Amino acid sequence: MIHYKVYIQNENAEWVTFVHGAGGSSSIWYKQIKPYKEHFNILLVDLRGHGKSKDLKRKAFADYTFSDVGKDIVDVLNHLQISSSHFVCMSLGTIIAQSIAAKYPSRIRSMVLGGAVTRLNVRSQVLITLGNLVKHMVPYMWLYRLFAWVIMPNERHRESRSLFVREAKKLCQKEFKRWFKLTRGINRFLHHLLADEPPIPTLYIMGEEDYMFLPAVQARVSQKKFSQLHLVTDSGHVVNVDQPEEFNRLSIRFIQDQQPVERVG
């Protein structure tokens, strides 16, 4: 089982599951834990190959899919007997949450998707193609630093950029290549995954400076019934780090606005 950590507010509190993106770990939520602990039970997970899950030895950690990674999280929910949870996700973690929503919709009460990835633009696809061509020839950290600079180019993105580069250093080269394989054909995968909208309340929180991913999210939300979008000023891709107070305010209020789970007994 992947590594996880829980914070219990009380036995009747709503659960919130935090899902980081590729190259990160549950440590990226350090600006969310304290305010969230005041209202919710918290579940933090380290995705396979990341954080404290990086040393797990299992056959399934060869090549895998977004669905496989999502199933890891569902396994933790089952282990902890959490029937349903709100999900707060960042970057590629938003794809994992939406793959869970497609396969196990009853397990997700609502979704907060920060720096969401719904489609790769031309610049992103060029980067991915370049990365796949040279990933066996250059150290993966060179590629990761390049991606970090392209995705988070501004001076005020420095903290987010540094955080993700620091966390990515904990990955091994083989693990990086496994995650990189997930990007092959990702637009076709996302088109199929997001074609139908499950009836799950969804809040997209995007930085106004998230140049690579914001336009696609804006186009998607305009066509969906259960989704809404909030833009955060002076923020790039990693909005929970760039503007944590605004991210926390918006996301906590959104989760609290959802109807409470009907409890039996």
Coordinates of N, CA, C and O in Angstrom, one line a residue, residues 42-219:
I42 N -8.3 14.7 7.5 CA -7.4 14.9 6.4 C -6.7 13.5 6.1 O -6.2 12.9 7.0
L43 N -6.6 13.2 4.8 CA -5.9 12.1 4.3 C -4.8 12.6 3.3 O -5.2 13.1 2.3
L44 N -3.6 12.4 3.6 CA -2.5 12.8 2.7 C -1.9 11.5 2.1 O -1.6 10.5 2.9
V45 N -1.7 11.4 0.8 CA -1.1 10.3 0.2 C 0.2 10.7 -0.6 O 0.3 11.8 -1.1
D46 N 1.1 9.8 -0.6 CA 2.3 9.9 -1.5 C 2.1 8.9 -2.6 O 2.0 7.7 -2.4
L47 N 1.9 9.4 -3.8 CA 1.7 8.5 -5.0 C 2.8 7.6 -5.2 O 4.0 7.8 -4.8
R48 N 2.6 6.5 -5.8 CA 3.6 5.4 -6.1 C 4.8 6.1 -6.7 O 4.8 6.9 -7.6
G49 N 6.0 5.7 -6.1 CA 7.2 6.2 -6.6 C 7.6 7.6 -6.0 O 8.7 8.1 -6.3
H50 N 6.7 8.2 -5.3 CA 7.0 9.5 -4.8 C 7.0 9.6 -3.2 O 6.4 8.7 -2.6
G51 N 7.7 10.6 -2.7 CA 7.7 10.8 -1.3 C 8.1 9.5 -0.5 O 9.1 8.8 -0.9
K52 N 7.4 9.1 0.5 CA 7.7 7.9 1.3 C 7.1 6.7 0.6 O 7.3 5.6 1.2
S53 N 6.5 6.8 -0.5 CA 6.1 5.6 -1.3 C 7.2 5.2 -2.3 O 7.0 4.2 -3.0
K54 N 8.3 5.9 -2.4 CA 9.3 5.6 -3.4 C 10.0 4.3 -3.2 O 10.6 3.8 -4.2
D55 N 10.1 3.9 -2.0 CA 10.9 2.6 -1.8 C 10.0 1.4 -1.7 O 10.5 0.3 -1.4
L56 N 8.7 1.5 -2.0 CA 7.9 0.3 -2.0 C 8.3 -0.6 -3.2 O 8.5 -0.2 -4.3
K57 N 8.4 -1.9 -2.9 CA 8.8 -2.8 -3.9 C 7.6 -3.7 -4.3 O 7.1 -4.5 -3.5
R58 N 7.0 -3.5 -5.4 CA 5.9 -4.3 -5.9 C 5.9 -4.4 -7.4 O 6.3 -3.5 -8.1
K59 N 5.5 -5.5 -7.9 CA 5.5 -5.8 -9.3 C 4.7 -4.7 -10.1 O 5.1 -4.3 -11.2
A60 N 3.7 -4.2 -9.5 CA 2.8 -3.3 -10.2 C 3.5 -2.0 -10.4 O 3.0 -1.1 -11.2
F61 N 4.7 -1.8 -9.8 CA 5.4 -0.5 -10.0 C 6.3 -0.5 -11.2 O 7.2 0.2 -11.3
A62 N 6.0 -1.4 -12.2 CA 6.7 -1.4 -13.5 C 6.0 -0.3 -14.3 O 6.1 0.9 -13.9
D63 N 5.4 -0.6 -15.4 CA 4.6 0.4 -16.1 C 3.2 0.4 -15.6 O 2.7 -0.6 -15.2
Y64 N 2.6 1.6 -15.6 CA 1.2 1.7 -15.0 C 0.5 2.8 -15.7 O 1.0 3.6 -16.5
T65 N -0.8 2.9 -15.3 CA -1.7 3.9 -15.9 C -2.2 4.9 -14.8 O -2.0 4.6 -13.6
F66 N -2.9 5.9 -15.3 CA -3.5 6.8 -14.3 C -4.6 6.0 -13.5 O -4.7 6.3 -12.3
S67 N -5.2 5.1 -14.1 CA -6.2 4.3 -13.4 C -5.6 3.5 -12.3 O -6.1 3.3 -11.2
D68 N -4.4 2.9 -12.6 CA -3.6 2.1 -11.6 C -3.3 3.0 -10.4 O -3.4 2.6 -9.2
V69 N -2.8 4.2 -10.6 CA -2.4 5.2 -9.6 C -3.7 5.6 -8.8 O -3.6 5.7 -7.5
G70 N -4.8 5.8 -9.4 CA -6.1 6.1 -8.7 C -6.5 4.9 -7.9 O -7.0 5.1 -6.7
K71 N -6.3 3.7 -8.3 CA -6.7 2.5 -7.6 C -5.9 2.4 -6.3 O -6.4 2.0 -5.2
D72 N -4.6 2.9 -6.3 CA -3.8 2.9 -5.1 C -4.5 3.7 -4.0 O -4.5 3.4 -2.8
I73 N -5.1 4.9 -4.4 CA -5.8 5.8 -3.4 C -7.0 5.1 -2.9 O -7.4 5.2 -1.7
V74 N -7.8 4.5 -3.8 CA -9.0 3.8 -3.4 C -8.7 2.7 -2.4 O -9.5 2.5 -1.5
D75 N -7.6 2.0 -2.7 CA -7.2 1.0 -1.7 C -6.9 1.6 -0.3 O -7.3 0.9 0.7
V76 N -6.4 2.7 -0.2 CA -6.2 3.4 1.1 C -7.5 3.8 1.7 O -7.8 3.6 2.9
L77 N -8.4 4.3 0.9 CA -9.8 4.6 1.4 C -10.4 3.4 1.9 O -11.1 3.4 3.0
N78 N -10.3 2.3 1.2 CA -10.9 1.0 1.7 C -10.3 0.6 3.0 O -11.0 0.1 3.9
H79 N -9.0 0.7 3.1 CA -8.2 0.2 4.3 C -8.7 1.1 5.5 O -8.8 0.5 6.6
L80 N -8.9 2.3 5.3 CA -9.3 3.2 6.4 C -10.8 3.3 6.6 O -11.3 4.0 7.4
Q81 N -11.6 2.5 5.7 CA -13.0 2.4 5.8 C -13.7 3.8 5.6 O -14.6 4.2 6.3
I82 N -13.1 4.6 4.6 CA -13.7 5.9 4.3 C -14.5 5.6 3.0 O -14.0 5.3 2.0
S83 N -15.8 5.7 3.2 CA -16.7 5.4 2.1 C -16.7 6.5 1.0 O -16.8 6.2 -0.2
S84 N -16.5 7.8 1.4 CA -16.4 8.8 0.4 C -15.6 10.0 1.0 O -15.5 10.1 2.2
S85 N -15.0 10.8 0.1 CA -14.1 11.9 0.5 C -14.2 13.0 -0.5 O -14.5 12.8 -1.6
H86 N -14.0 14.2 0.0 CA -13.7 15.3 -0.9 C -12.3 15.2 -1.3 O -11.4 14.7 -0.6
F87 N -12.0 15.6 -2.5 CA -10.6 15.5 -3.1 C -10.1 16.9 -3.4 O -10.8 17.7 -4.0
V88 N -8.9 17.2 -3.0 CA -8.2 18.4 -3.3 C -6.9 18.0 -4.0 O -6.1 17.3 -3.5
C89 N -6.7 18.5 -5.3 CA -5.7 17.9 -6.1 C -4.9 19.0 -6.8 O -5.4 20.1 -7.0
M90 N -3.7 18.7 -7.2 CA -2.9 19.7 -7.9 C -2.2 19.0 -9.2 O -1.8 17.9 -9.1
S91 N -2.2 19.8 -10.3 CA -1.5 19.5 -11.5 C -1.9 18.1 -12.0 O -3.1 17.8 -12.2
L92 N -1.0 17.2 -12.2 CA -1.4 15.8 -12.7 C -2.2 15.0 -11.7 O -2.9 14.1 -12.1
G93 N -2.2 15.5 -10.5 CA -3.1 14.8 -9.5 C -4.5 15.0 -9.8 O -5.4 14.2 -9.5
T94 N -4.8 16.1 -10.6 CA -6.2 16.4 -11.0 C -6.7 15.3 -12.0 O -7.9 14.9 -12.0
I95 N -5.8 14.8 -12.8 CA -6.1 13.7 -13.7 C -6.4 12.4 -13.0 O -7.4 11.7 -13.3
I96 N -5.6 12.2 -11.9 CA -5.9 11.0 -11.1 C -7.2 11.0 -10.4 O -8.0 10.0 -10.4
A97 N -7.6 12.2 -9.9 CA -8.9 12.3 -9.2 C -10.0 12.1 -10.2 O -11.0 11.4 -9.9
Q98 N -9.8 12.6 -11.4 CA -10.9 12.5 -12.4 C -11.0 11.1 -12.9 O -12.1 10.6 -13.3
S99 N -9.9 10.3 -12.9 CA -10.0 8.9 -13.3 C -10.7 8.1 -12.2 O -11.4 7.2 -12.5
I100 N -10.5 8.5 -10.9 CA -11.3 7.9 -9.8 C -12.7 8.2 -10.0 O -13.6 7.4 -9.8
A101 N -13.0 9.5 -10.3 CA -14.4 9.9 -10.5 C -15.1 9.2 -11.6 O -16.3 8.9 -11.5
A102 N -14.4 8.8 -12.6 CA -15.0 8.1 -13.7 C -15.3 6.7 -13.4 O -16.3 6.1 -13.8
K103 N -14.4 6.1 -12.6 CA -14.5 4.6 -12.3 C -15.2 4.4 -11.0 O -16.0 3.4 -10.8
Y104 N -15.0 5.2 -10.0 CA -15.6 5.1 -8.6 C -16.3 6.4 -8.2 O -15.9 7.0 -7.2
P105 N -17.3 6.8 -8.9 CA -17.9 8.1 -8.6 C -18.5 8.3 -7.2 O -18.5 9.4 -6.7
S106 N -18.9 7.2 -6.6 CA -19.5 7.3 -5.3 C -18.5 7.5 -4.2 O -18.8 7.9 -3.1
R107 N -17.2 7.4 -4.5 CA -16.1 7.6 -3.6 C -15.7 9.1 -3.4 O -15.0 9.4 -2.5
I108 N -16.2 9.9 -4.3 CA -15.8 11.3 -4.3 C -17.0 12.2 -4.1 O -18.0 12.2 -4.8
R109 N -17.0 13.0 -3.0 CA -18.0 13.9 -2.6 C -18.0 15.2 -3.5 O -19.0 15.7 -3.9
S110 N -16.8 15.7 -3.6 CA -16.5 16.9 -4.5 C -15.1 16.9 -4.8 O -14.3 16.2 -4.2
M111 N -14.7 17.8 -5.8 CA -13.3 17.9 -6.2 C -12.9 19.4 -6.3 O -13.7 20.2 -6.8
V112 N -11.8 19.7 -5.7 CA -11.1 20.9 -5.9 C -9.9 20.7 -6.7 O -9.0 19.9 -6.3
L113 N -9.8 21.2 -7.9 CA -8.7 20.9 -8.9 C -7.9 22.2 -9.1 O -8.3 23.1 -9.8
G114 N -6.7 22.2 -8.5 CA -5.8 23.3 -8.7 C -4.8 23.1 -9.8 O -4.3 22.0 -9.9
G115 N -4.5 24.1 -10.6 CA -3.6 23.9 -11.7 C -4.0 22.7 -12.5 O -3.1 21.9 -12.9
A116 N -5.2 22.6 -12.8 CA -5.8 21.4 -13.5 C -5.2 21.2 -14.9 O -5.0 22.2 -15.6
V117 N -5.0 20.0 -15.3 CA -4.6 19.6 -16.6 C -5.7 18.9 -17.3 O -6.1 17.8 -17.0
T118 N -6.3 19.6 -18.3 CA -7.4 19.0 -19.1 C -7.0 18.8 -20.5 O -7.7 18.1 -21.3
R119 N -6.0 19.5 -21.0 CA -5.5 19.3 -22.3 C -4.1 19.9 -22.4 O -3.8 20.9 -21.7
L120 N -3.2 19.3 -23.2 CA -1.9 19.9 -23.4 C -1.9 20.8 -24.6 O -2.4 20.4 -25.7
N121 N -1.4 22.0 -24.5 CA -1.3 22.9 -25.6 C -0.1 22.5 -26.5 O 0.6 21.6 -26.2
V122 N 0.1 23.3 -27.6 CA 1.2 22.9 -28.5 C 2.5 23.0 -27.8 O 3.4 22.1 -28.0
R123 N 2.7 24.0 -27.0 CA 4.0 24.2 -26.3 C 4.3 22.9 -25.4 O 5.4 22.4 -25.4
S124 N 3.2 22.5 -24.7 CA 3.4 21.4 -23.8 C 3.7 20.1 -24.6 O 4.6 19.3 -24.2
Q125 N 3.0 19.9 -25.8 CA 3.3 18.7 -26.6 C 4.7 18.7 -27.1 O 5.3 17.7 -27.2
V126 N 5.2 19.9 -27.5 CA 6.6 20.0 -28.0 C 7.5 19.6 -26.9 O 8.5 18.8 -27.1
L127 N 7.3 20.1 -25.7 CA 8.1 19.7 -24.5 C 8.1 18.2 -24.3 O 9.2 17.6 -24.0
I128 N 6.9 17.6 -24.3 CA 6.8 16.2 -24.0 C 7.5 15.4 -25.1 O 8.2 14.4 -24.8
T129 N 7.3 15.8 -26.4 CA 8.0 15.1 -27.5 C 9.5 15.2 -27.3 O 10.2 14.2 -27.5
L130 N 10.0 16.4 -27.0 CA 11.5 16.5 -26.8 C 11.9 15.7 -25.6 O 13.0 15.0 -25.7
G131 N 11.1 15.7 -24.5 CA 11.5 14.9 -23.4 C 11.6 13.4 -23.7 O 12.5 12.7 -23.2
N132 N 10.6 12.9 -24.5 CA 10.6 11.5 -24.8 C 11.8 11.1 -25.7 O 12.3 10.0 -25.7
L133 N 12.3 12.1 -26.5 CA 13.4 11.8 -27.4 C 14.7 11.7 -26.6 O 15.6 11.0 -27.0
V134 N 14.9 12.5 -25.6 CA 16.2 12.6 -24.9 C 16.2 12.0 -23.5 O 17.2 12.1 -22.9
K135 N 15.1 11.5 -23.0 CA 15.0 11.0 -21.6 C 16.0 9.9 -21.3 O 16.4 9.8 -20.2
H136 N 16.5 9.2 -22.3 CA 17.5 8.1 -22.1 C 18.9 8.6 -22.2 O 19.8 7.9 -21.9
M137 N 19.0 9.9 -22.6 CA 20.4 10.4 -22.8 C 20.8 11.5 -21.9 O 22.0 11.7 -21.7
V138 N 19.9 12.1 -21.2 CA 20.2 13.2 -20.3 C 19.7 12.9 -18.9 O 18.6 12.2 -18.8
P139 N 20.3 13.5 -17.8 CA 19.7 13.3 -16.5 C 18.3 13.8 -16.4 O 18.0 14.9 -16.9
Y140 N 17.4 13.1 -15.8 CA 16.0 13.5 -15.7 C 15.8 14.9 -15.1 O 14.9 15.6 -15.4
M141 N 16.7 15.2 -14.1 CA 16.5 16.5 -13.5 C 16.8 17.7 -14.4 O 16.2 18.8 -14.2
W142 N 17.6 17.5 -15.5 CA 17.7 18.6 -16.5 C 16.3 18.8 -17.1 O 15.9 20.0 -17.3
L143 N 15.7 17.7 -17.5 CA 14.3 17.8 -18.1 C 13.3 18.5 -17.1 O 12.6 19.3 -17.5
Y144 N 13.4 18.0 -15.8 CA 12.4 18.5 -14.9 C 12.6 20.0 -14.6 O 11.6 20.7 -14.5
R145 N 13.8 20.4 -14.5 CA 14.1 21.9 -14.3 C 13.6 22.7 -15.5 O 13.1 23.8 -15.4
L146 N 13.8 22.1 -16.7 CA 13.3 22.8 -17.9 C 11.8 22.9 -17.9 O 11.3 24.0 -18.1
F147 N 11.1 21.8 -17.6 CA 9.7 21.9 -17.5 C 9.2 22.9 -16.4 O 8.2 23.6 -16.6
A148 N 9.9 22.9 -15.3 CA 9.5 23.8 -14.2 C 9.6 25.2 -14.6 O 8.8 26.0 -14.3
W149 N 10.7 25.6 -15.4 CA 10.9 26.9 -15.8 C 9.8 27.3 -16.9 O 9.3 28.5 -16.9
V150 N 9.5 26.4 -17.7 CA 8.5 26.7 -18.8 C 7.1 26.9 -18.2 O 6.3 27.8 -18.5
I151 N 6.7 26.0 -17.3 CA 5.4 26.0 -16.7 C 5.3 27.1 -15.6 O 4.2 27.7 -15.5
M152 N 6.4 27.4 -14.9 CA 6.3 28.4 -13.8 C 7.4 29.4 -14.1 O 8.4 29.5 -13.4
P153 N 7.3 30.3 -15.1 CA 8.4 31.2 -15.5 C 8.7 32.4 -14.7 O 9.8 33.0 -14.8
N154 N 7.7 32.9 -14.0 CA 7.8 34.3 -13.4 C 8.6 34.2 -12.1 O 8.7 33.2 -11.4
E155 N 9.1 35.4 -11.7 CA 9.8 35.5 -10.5 C 9.0 35.1 -9.3 O 9.5 34.5 -8.3
R156 N 7.7 35.5 -9.3 CA 6.9 35.1 -8.1 C 6.5 33.6 -8.1 O 5.8 33.2 -7.1
H157 N 6.9 32.9 -9.1 CA 6.7 31.4 -9.1 C 7.9 30.7 -8.5 O 7.9 29.5 -8.5
R158 N 8.9 31.5 -8.0 CA 10.1 30.9 -7.6 C 9.9 29.8 -6.5 O 10.5 28.7 -6.6
E159 N 9.1 30.1 -5.5 CA 8.9 29.2 -4.4 C 8.3 27.9 -4.9 O 8.7 26.8 -4.6
S160 N 7.3 28.0 -5.8 CA 6.7 26.8 -6.4 C 7.7 26.0 -7.2 O 7.7 24.8 -7.1
R161 N 8.4 26.7 -8.0 CA 9.4 26.1 -8.9 C 10.5 25.3 -8.0 O 10.8 24.2 -8.3
S162 N 11.0 26.0 -7.0 CA 12.0 25.4 -6.1 C 11.4 24.2 -5.4 O 12.1 23.2 -5.2
L163 N 10.2 24.3 -4.9 CA 9.5 23.2 -4.2 C 9.5 21.9 -5.1 O 9.8 20.8 -4.7
F164 N 9.0 22.1 -6.3 CA 8.8 20.9 -7.2 C 10.2 20.4 -7.7 O 10.3 19.2 -7.8
V165 N 11.2 21.2 -7.9 CA 12.5 20.7 -8.2 C 13.1 19.9 -7.1 O 13.6 18.8 -7.2
R166 N 12.9 20.5 -5.9 CA 13.4 19.8 -4.7 C 12.8 18.4 -4.5 O 13.5 17.4 -4.2
E167 N 11.5 18.4 -4.6 CA 10.8 17.1 -4.5 C 11.1 16.1 -5.6 O 11.3 14.9 -5.4
A168 N 11.3 16.6 -6.8 CA 11.6 15.8 -7.9 C 13.0 15.1 -7.8 O 13.2 14.0 -8.3
K169 N 13.9 15.7 -7.0 CA 15.2 15.1 -6.8 C 15.1 13.8 -6.1 O 16.0 13.0 -6.1
K170 N 14.0 13.6 -5.4 CA 13.8 12.4 -4.6 C 13.4 11.2 -5.5 O 13.4 10.0 -5.0
L171 N 13.0 11.5 -6.7 CA 12.6 10.4 -7.7 C 13.9 9.8 -8.2 O 14.9 10.5 -8.4
C172 N 13.8 8.5 -8.5 CA 14.9 7.9 -9.3 C 14.6 8.0 -10.8 O 13.5 8.3 -11.2
Q173 N 15.7 7.8 -11.6 CA 15.5 8.0 -13.0 C 14.5 7.1 -13.6 O 13.7 7.5 -14.4
K174 N 14.5 5.8 -13.1 CA 13.5 4.9 -13.7 C 12.1 5.3 -13.4 O 11.2 5.2 -14.2
E175 N 11.8 5.8 -12.1 CA 10.5 6.3 -11.8 C 10.1 7.5 -12.6 O 8.9 7.5 -13.0
F176 N 11.0 8.4 -12.8 CA 10.7 9.5 -13.7 C 10.2 9.0 -15.1 O 9.3 9.5 -15.6
K177 N 10.9 8.1 -15.6 CA 10.6 7.5 -17.0 C 9.2 6.9 -17.0 O 8.5 7.0 -17.9
R178 N 8.9 6.2 -15.9 CA 7.5 5.6 -15.8 C 6.5 6.6 -15.8 O 5.5 6.5 -16.6
W179 N 6.6 7.7 -15.1 CA 5.6 8.7 -15.1 C 5.6 9.5 -16.4 O 4.6 9.9 -16.9
F180 N 6.8 9.6 -17.0 CA 6.8 10.3 -18.3 C 6.1 9.6 -19.3 O 5.5 10.2 -20.2
K181 N 6.1 8.2 -19.2 CA 5.3 7.4 -20.2 C 3.8 7.7 -20.2 O 3.1 7.6 -21.2
L182 N 3.3 8.1 -19.0 CA 1.9 8.4 -18.9 C 1.5 9.6 -19.8 O 0.3 9.8 -20.1
T183 N 2.5 10.4 -20.2 CA 2.1 11.6 -21.0 C 2.0 11.3 -22.5 O 1.5 12.1 -23.3
R184 N 2.4 10.1 -22.9 CA 2.2 9.7 -24.3 C 0.7 9.6 -24.6 O 0.0 8.9 -23.9
G185 N 0.3 10.3 -25.7 CA -1.1 10.2 -26.1 C -2.0 10.8 -25.0 O -3.2 10.4 -25.0
I186 N -1.6 11.7 -24.2 CA -2.4 12.1 -23.0 C -3.6 12.9 -23.5 O -4.6 12.9 -22.8
N187 N -3.5 13.7 -24.6 CA -4.7 14.4 -25.1 C -5.8 13.5 -25.5 O -7.0 13.8 -25.2
R188 N -5.5 12.4 -26.1 CA -6.5 11.4 -26.5 C -7.1 10.8 -25.2 O -8.3 10.6 -25.1
F189 N -6.2 10.5 -24.2 CA -6.7 9.9 -23.0 C -7.6 10.9 -22.3 O -8.7 10.6 -21.8
L190 N -7.2 12.2 -22.2 CA -8.0 13.2 -21.5 C -9.3 13.4 -22.2 O -10.4 13.7 -21.6
H191 N -9.3 13.4 -23.5 CA -10.5 13.6 -24.3 C -11.6 12.5 -24.0 O -12.8 12.8 -23.8
H192 N -11.1 11.3 -23.9 CA -12.0 10.2 -23.5 C -12.4 10.3 -22.1 O -13.6 10.1 -21.8
L193 N -11.5 10.6 -21.2 CA -11.8 10.6 -19.8 C -12.8 11.7 -19.4 O -13.7 11.4 -18.6
L194 N -12.6 12.8 -20.0 CA -13.4 14.0 -19.7 C -14.6 14.2 -20.6 O -15.4 15.2 -20.4
A195 N -14.9 13.2 -21.5 CA -16.0 13.4 -22.4 C -17.3 13.5 -21.6 O -18.2 14.3 -22.0
D196 N -17.5 12.7 -20.6 CA -18.7 12.7 -19.8 C -18.4 13.3 -18.4 O -17.3 13.2 -17.9
E197 N -19.3 14.1 -17.9 CA -19.2 14.8 -16.6 C -19.9 14.1 -15.6 O -21.2 14.1 -15.6
P198 N -19.3 13.4 -14.6 CA -20.0 12.8 -13.5 C -20.7 13.9 -12.6 O -20.1 15.0 -12.6
P199 N -21.8 13.6 -12.0 CA -22.5 14.6 -11.2 C -21.8 14.9 -9.9 O -22.4 14.7 -8.8
I200 N -20.5 15.3 -10.0 CA -19.7 15.6 -8.8 C -19.4 17.1 -8.8 O -18.8 17.6 -9.7
P201 N -19.8 17.8 -7.7 CA -19.4 19.3 -7.7 C -17.9 19.5 -7.8 O -17.2 18.8 -7.1
T202 N -17.5 20.3 -8.7 CA -16.1 20.5 -9.0 C -15.7 22.0 -9.1 O -16.4 22.7 -9.8
L203 N -14.7 22.3 -8.3 CA -14.2 23.7 -8.4 C -12.8 23.7 -8.9 O -11.9 23.0 -8.4
Y204 N -12.6 24.4 -10.1 CA -11.3 24.6 -10.6 C -10.7 25.9 -10.0 O -11.4 26.9 -10.1
I205 N -9.5 25.8 -9.4 CA -8.9 27.0 -9.0 C -7.6 27.1 -9.8 O -6.7 26.3 -9.7
M206 N -7.5 28.2 -10.6 CA -6.4 28.3 -11.5 C -5.8 29.7 -11.3 O -6.4 30.7 -11.1
G207 N -4.4 29.7 -11.4 CA -3.7 31.0 -11.4 C -3.9 31.7 -12.7 O -3.9 31.0 -13.8
E208 N -4.1 33.0 -12.7 CA -4.2 33.8 -13.9 C -3.0 33.7 -14.8 O -3.0 33.9 -16.0
E209 N -1.8 33.3 -14.2 CA -0.6 33.2 -14.9 C -0.2 31.7 -15.3 O 0.9 31.4 -15.7
D210 N -1.2 30.9 -15.2 CA -1.0 29.5 -15.6 C -1.2 29.4 -17.1 O -2.2 28.8 -17.6
Y211 N -0.3 29.9 -17.9 CA -0.4 30.1 -19.3 C -0.6 28.8 -20.1 O -1.3 28.8 -21.1
M212 N 0.0 27.7 -19.6 CA -0.1 26.5 -20.4 C -1.4 25.7 -20.2 O -1.8 25.0 -21.2
F213 N -2.1 25.9 -19.1 CA -3.2 25.0 -18.9 C -4.5 25.8 -18.7 O -5.6 25.2 -18.8
L214 N -4.5 27.1 -18.4 CA -5.7 27.8 -18.1 C -6.7 27.9 -19.3 O -7.9 27.7 -19.1
P215 N -6.2 28.2 -20.5 CA -7.2 28.3 -21.6 C -8.1 27.0 -21.8 O -9.3 27.1 -22.1
A216 N -7.5 25.9 -21.7 CA -8.2 24.6 -21.9 C -9.2 24.4 -20.8 O -10.3 23.9 -21.0
V217 N -8.9 24.8 -19.5 CA -9.8 24.7 -18.4 C -11.0 25.6 -18.6 O -12.1 25.3 -18.4
Q218 N -10.7 26.9 -19.0 CA -11.8 27.8 -19.3 C -12.8 27.3 -20.3 O -14.0 27.4 -20.1
A219 N -12.2 26.7 -21.4 CA -13.1 26.2 -22.4 C -13.9 25.0 -21.9 O -15.1 24.9 -22.2

